[in-house]
Amino acid sequence: VALLALPLAACSSTMRLKSSTMCQAAGGTYSANTCNPGTPNAKSAMQMCQAHGGVYSAALDMCEMEYDK
């Protein structure tokens, strides 16, 4: 099954990004499903994901977005 998943994933037009990775890349710290950028403008994982046009999965704590290859 794992061998089949890799080729199918390569054809996908979406990607998944961990919420913590997205937050840290923006200079914030991530805790309890919230990105704290060091200002009063803390964003939830869902808000960050939606701001990038993605769909948030609470079960995986990941954001799925469309991308161009």
C-alpha atoms as an extended CHARMM CRD file, in Angstrom:
* protein
*
        69  EXT
         1         1  VAL       CA              0.0000000000        0.0000000000        0.0000000000  PROA      1               0.0000000000
         2         2  ALA       CA              2.8180000000        2.4310000000        0.8250000000  PROA      2               0.0000000000
         3         3  LEU       CA              4.3360000000        1.9120000000       -2.6230000000  PROA      3               0.0000000000
         4         4  LEU       CA              1.0440000000        2.8690000000       -4.2380000000  PROA      4               0.0000000000
         5         5  ALA       CA              0.5690000000        5.9680000000       -2.0690000000  PROA      5               0.0000000000
         6         6  LEU       CA              3.7620000000        7.6570000000       -3.2460000000  PROA      6               0.0000000000
         7         7  PRO       CA              2.9520000000        7.6850000000       -6.9890000000  PROA      7               0.0000000000
         8         8  LEU       CA             -0.6080000000        8.8450000000       -6.2890000000  PROA      8               0.0000000000
         9         9  ALA       CA              0.6380000000       11.6430000000       -4.0390000000  PROA      9               0.0000000000
        10        10  ALA       CA              2.9720000000       12.8180000000       -6.8030000000  PROA      10              0.0000000000
        11        11  CYS       CA             -0.0620000000       13.4260000000       -9.0410000000  PROA      11              0.0000000000
        12        12  SER       CA             -1.9650000000       15.4390000000       -6.4470000000  PROA      12              0.0000000000
        13        13  SER       CA             -2.5240000000       19.1580000000       -6.9140000000  PROA      13              0.0000000000
        14        14  THR       CA             -2.7330000000       19.7580000000       -3.1670000000  PROA      14              0.0000000000
        15        15  MET       CA             -0.2100000000       19.7880000000       -0.3750000000  PROA      15              0.0000000000
        16        16  ARG       CA             -0.4730000000       19.4790000000        3.3910000000  PROA      16              0.0000000000
        17        17  LEU       CA              1.4670000000       21.7350000000        5.6990000000  PROA      17              0.0000000000
        18        18  LYS       CA              1.7270000000       21.3430000000        9.4650000000  PROA      18              0.0000000000
        19        19  SER       CA              0.2510000000       24.3020000000       11.3000000000  PROA      19              0.0000000000
        20        20  SER       CA              3.3500000000       24.6130000000       13.4970000000  PROA      20              0.0000000000
        21        21  THR       CA              5.5920000000       24.7870000000       10.4020000000  PROA      21              0.0000000000
        22        22  MET       CA              3.4660000000       27.5060000000        8.8190000000  PROA      22              0.0000000000
        23        23  CYS       CA              3.5060000000       29.5160000000       12.0590000000  PROA      23              0.0000000000
        24        24  GLN       CA              7.2330000000       29.1740000000       12.6620000000  PROA      24              0.0000000000
        25        25  ALA       CA              7.9800000000       30.1150000000        9.0400000000  PROA      25              0.0000000000
        26        26  ALA       CA              6.1190000000       33.3790000000        9.7040000000  PROA      26              0.0000000000
        27        27  GLY       CA              8.2560000000       34.0280000000       12.7890000000  PROA      27              0.0000000000
        28        28  GLY       CA              5.7070000000       32.9290000000       15.3850000000  PROA      28              0.0000000000
        29        29  THR       CA              5.5850000000       30.3060000000       18.1010000000  PROA      29              0.0000000000
        30        30  TYR       CA              2.9570000000       27.5760000000       18.0200000000  PROA      30              0.0000000000
        31        31  SER       CA              1.1620000000       26.2270000000       21.0860000000  PROA      31              0.0000000000
        32        32  ALA       CA             -2.3030000000       24.7520000000       21.7490000000  PROA      32              0.0000000000
        33        33  ASN       CA             -3.3690000000       25.0930000000       18.0790000000  PROA      33              0.0000000000
        34        34  THR       CA             -2.6310000000       28.8330000000       18.1370000000  PROA      34              0.0000000000
        35        35  CYS       CA              0.1050000000       30.7970000000       16.3840000000  PROA      35              0.0000000000
        36        36  ASN       CA              1.4930000000       33.5380000000       18.6110000000  PROA      36              0.0000000000
        37        37  PRO       CA              3.3290000000       36.0970000000       16.4820000000  PROA      37              0.0000000000
        38        38  GLY       CA              4.4160000000       38.1290000000       19.5180000000  PROA      38              0.0000000000
        39        39  THR       CA              1.6540000000       40.6920000000       19.0310000000  PROA      39              0.0000000000
        40        40  PRO       CA             -1.9860000000       40.8400000000       20.1210000000  PROA      40              0.0000000000
        41        41  ASN       CA             -2.8820000000       39.3710000000       16.7150000000  PROA      41              0.0000000000
        42        42  ALA       CA             -2.5820000000       35.6510000000       17.5890000000  PROA      42              0.0000000000
        43        43  LYS       CA             -4.2500000000       33.4280000000       14.9730000000  PROA      43              0.0000000000
        44        44  SER       CA             -5.7460000000       29.9720000000       15.3890000000  PROA      44              0.0000000000
        45        45  ALA       CA             -4.4780000000       27.1920000000       13.1430000000  PROA      45              0.0000000000
        46        46  MET       CA             -7.7710000000       27.3230000000       11.2420000000  PROA      46              0.0000000000
        47        47  GLN       CA             -7.5060000000       31.1020000000       10.7330000000  PROA      47              0.0000000000
        48        48  MET       CA             -3.9230000000       30.7940000000        9.4320000000  PROA      48              0.0000000000
        49        49  CYS       CA             -4.9220000000       28.0410000000        7.0470000000  PROA      49              0.0000000000
        50        50  GLN       CA             -7.9650000000       29.8710000000        5.7340000000  PROA      50              0.0000000000
        51        51  ALA       CA             -5.9000000000       33.0410000000        5.2420000000  PROA      51              0.0000000000
        52        52  HSD       CA             -3.7680000000       31.0190000000        2.8030000000  PROA      52              0.0000000000
        53        53  GLY       CA             -6.8210000000       29.6330000000        1.0010000000  PROA      53              0.0000000000
        54        54  GLY       CA             -6.4930000000       26.2040000000        2.5900000000  PROA      54              0.0000000000
        55        55  VAL       CA             -8.7830000000       23.7370000000        4.3480000000  PROA      55              0.0000000000
        56        56  TYR       CA             -7.8340000000       22.9730000000        7.9520000000  PROA      56              0.0000000000
        57        57  SER       CA             -7.9860000000       19.4320000000        9.3750000000  PROA      57              0.0000000000
        58        58  ALA       CA             -8.2170000000       19.5360000000       13.1770000000  PROA      58              0.0000000000
        59        59  ALA       CA             -7.6540000000       15.7630000000       13.3910000000  PROA      59              0.0000000000
        60        60  LEU       CA             -4.2840000000       16.0640000000       11.6170000000  PROA      60              0.0000000000
        61        61  ASP       CA             -3.5260000000       19.6670000000       12.6970000000  PROA      61              0.0000000000
        62        62  MET       CA             -2.5970000000       20.3390000000        9.0720000000  PROA      62              0.0000000000
        63        63  CYS       CA             -3.5990000000       22.7170000000        6.3380000000  PROA      63              0.0000000000
        64        64  GLU       CA             -4.3230000000       21.4070000000        2.8410000000  PROA      64              0.0000000000
        65        65  MET       CA             -3.8670000000       23.8750000000       -0.0180000000  PROA      65              0.0000000000
        66        66  GLU       CA             -3.9720000000       23.8570000000       -3.7960000000  PROA      66              0.0000000000
        67        67  TYR       CA             -0.6800000000       24.5550000000       -5.5260000000  PROA      67              0.0000000000
        68        68  ASP       CA              0.6680000000       24.8850000000       -9.0440000000  PROA      68              0.0000000000
        69        69  LYS       CA              3.2930000000       22.3980000000      -10.1340000000  PROA      69              0.0000000000
